[in-house]
Amino acid sequence: MTIMVQFIIMDRQQFNEILEQVELTKEEFAQKVGLKYLSVNNWGSTQNIPKWVDSWMELYVENYKCRKLREAIKQLENSVG
């Protein structure tokens, strides 16, 4: 699984694409970071995307990859065992 993440200046399209790749909705993202959905939804249109989102998303992507890898290993172990 390859998820490309380039964090230079994130725009609305990049933000939406990364959320989709890691199976996270804007509502879920807002809940995880303690913000209102309407604020998150305005990012990239009426508000700039905060700089901290880059590093948060980078860590979330890495965590997502690890979770998917663990799931694949468990499935493999169950099919062998």
Short mmCIF file of C-alpha atoms in Angstrom, two decimals:
data_model
loop_
_atom_site.label_atom_id
_atom_site.label_comp_id
_atom_site.label_asym_id
_atom_site.label_seq_id
_atom_site.Cartn_x
_atom_site.Cartn_y
_atom_site.Cartn_z
CA MET A 1 0.00 0.00 0.00
CA THR A 2 1.41 3.35 -1.02
CA ILE A 3 0.07 6.60 0.33
CA MET A 4 1.87 9.61 -1.00
CA VAL A 5 2.10 12.52 1.38
CA GLN A 6 3.91 15.70 0.47
CA PHE A 7 3.71 18.36 3.12
CA ILE A 8 4.80 21.64 1.63
CA ILE A 9 1.67 23.79 1.83
CA MET A 10 -1.40 21.66 2.12
CA ASP A 11 -4.41 22.77 0.13
CA ARG A 12 -8.03 21.66 0.41
CA GLN A 13 -7.69 19.01 -2.30
CA GLN A 14 -4.61 17.43 -0.68
CA PHE A 15 -6.31 17.47 2.72
CA ASN A 16 -9.40 15.76 1.32
CA GLU A 17 -7.33 13.18 -0.59
CA ILE A 18 -5.31 12.23 2.47
CA LEU A 19 -8.45 11.91 4.59
CA GLU A 20 -9.92 9.62 1.95
CA GLN A 21 -6.76 7.51 1.74
CA VAL A 22 -6.75 6.90 5.49
CA GLU A 23 -10.51 6.30 5.59
CA LEU A 24 -11.20 9.30 7.82
CA THR A 25 -14.06 11.75 7.35
CA LYS A 26 -13.82 15.45 8.14
CA GLU A 27 -16.27 14.86 10.97
CA GLU A 28 -14.04 12.15 12.46
CA PHE A 29 -10.94 14.30 11.99
CA ALA A 30 -12.59 17.24 13.72
CA GLN A 31 -13.63 15.01 16.60
CA LYS A 32 -10.13 13.54 16.99
CA VAL A 33 -8.46 16.98 17.11
CA GLY A 34 -11.15 18.63 19.23
CA LEU A 35 -12.43 21.11 16.66
CA LYS A 36 -15.85 21.88 15.27
CA TYR A 37 -16.66 20.26 11.95
CA LEU A 38 -17.60 23.62 10.40
CA SER A 39 -14.12 24.99 11.11
CA VAL A 40 -12.43 21.98 9.52
CA ASN A 41 -14.81 22.08 6.57
CA ASN A 42 -13.90 25.73 5.88
CA TRP A 43 -10.19 24.97 5.63
CA GLY A 44 -8.84 25.71 2.20
CA SER A 45 -11.83 27.79 1.16
CA THR A 46 -12.51 30.57 3.67
CA GLN A 47 -9.64 29.70 6.03
CA ASN A 48 -6.09 28.49 5.52
CA ILE A 49 -5.28 25.00 6.67
CA PRO A 50 -3.30 25.36 9.92
CA LYS A 51 0.39 24.43 9.71
CA TRP A 52 0.10 21.85 12.51
CA VAL A 53 -2.20 19.74 10.32
CA ASP A 54 0.78 18.70 8.17
CA SER A 55 2.62 16.98 10.99
CA TRP A 56 -0.60 15.58 12.49
CA MET A 57 -1.56 14.03 9.15
CA GLU A 58 1.94 12.67 8.60
CA LEU A 59 1.78 10.85 11.95
CA TYR A 60 -1.77 9.67 11.33
CA VAL A 61 -0.77 8.24 7.93
CA GLU A 62 2.11 6.32 9.54
CA ASN A 63 -0.23 5.01 12.23
CA TYR A 64 -2.77 4.02 9.57
CA LYS A 65 -0.13 2.06 7.66
CA CYS A 66 0.90 0.25 10.85
CA ARG A 67 -2.71 -0.66 11.67
CA LYS A 68 -3.25 -2.02 8.15
CA LEU A 69 -0.03 -4.04 8.36
CA ARG A 70 -1.06 -5.51 11.74
CA GLU A 71 -4.46 -6.45 10.27
CA ALA A 72 -2.79 -8.17 7.31
CA ILE A 73 -0.45 -10.11 9.60
CA LYS A 74 -3.37 -11.26 11.78
CA GLN A 75 -5.28 -12.41 8.69
CA LEU A 76 -2.24 -14.30 7.48
CA GLU A 77 -1.72 -15.91 10.88
CA ASN A 78 -5.38 -16.94 11.00
CA SER A 79 -5.28 -18.46 7.53
CA VAL A 80 -2.12 -20.44 8.34
CA GLY A 81 -3.14 -21.46 11.82
#
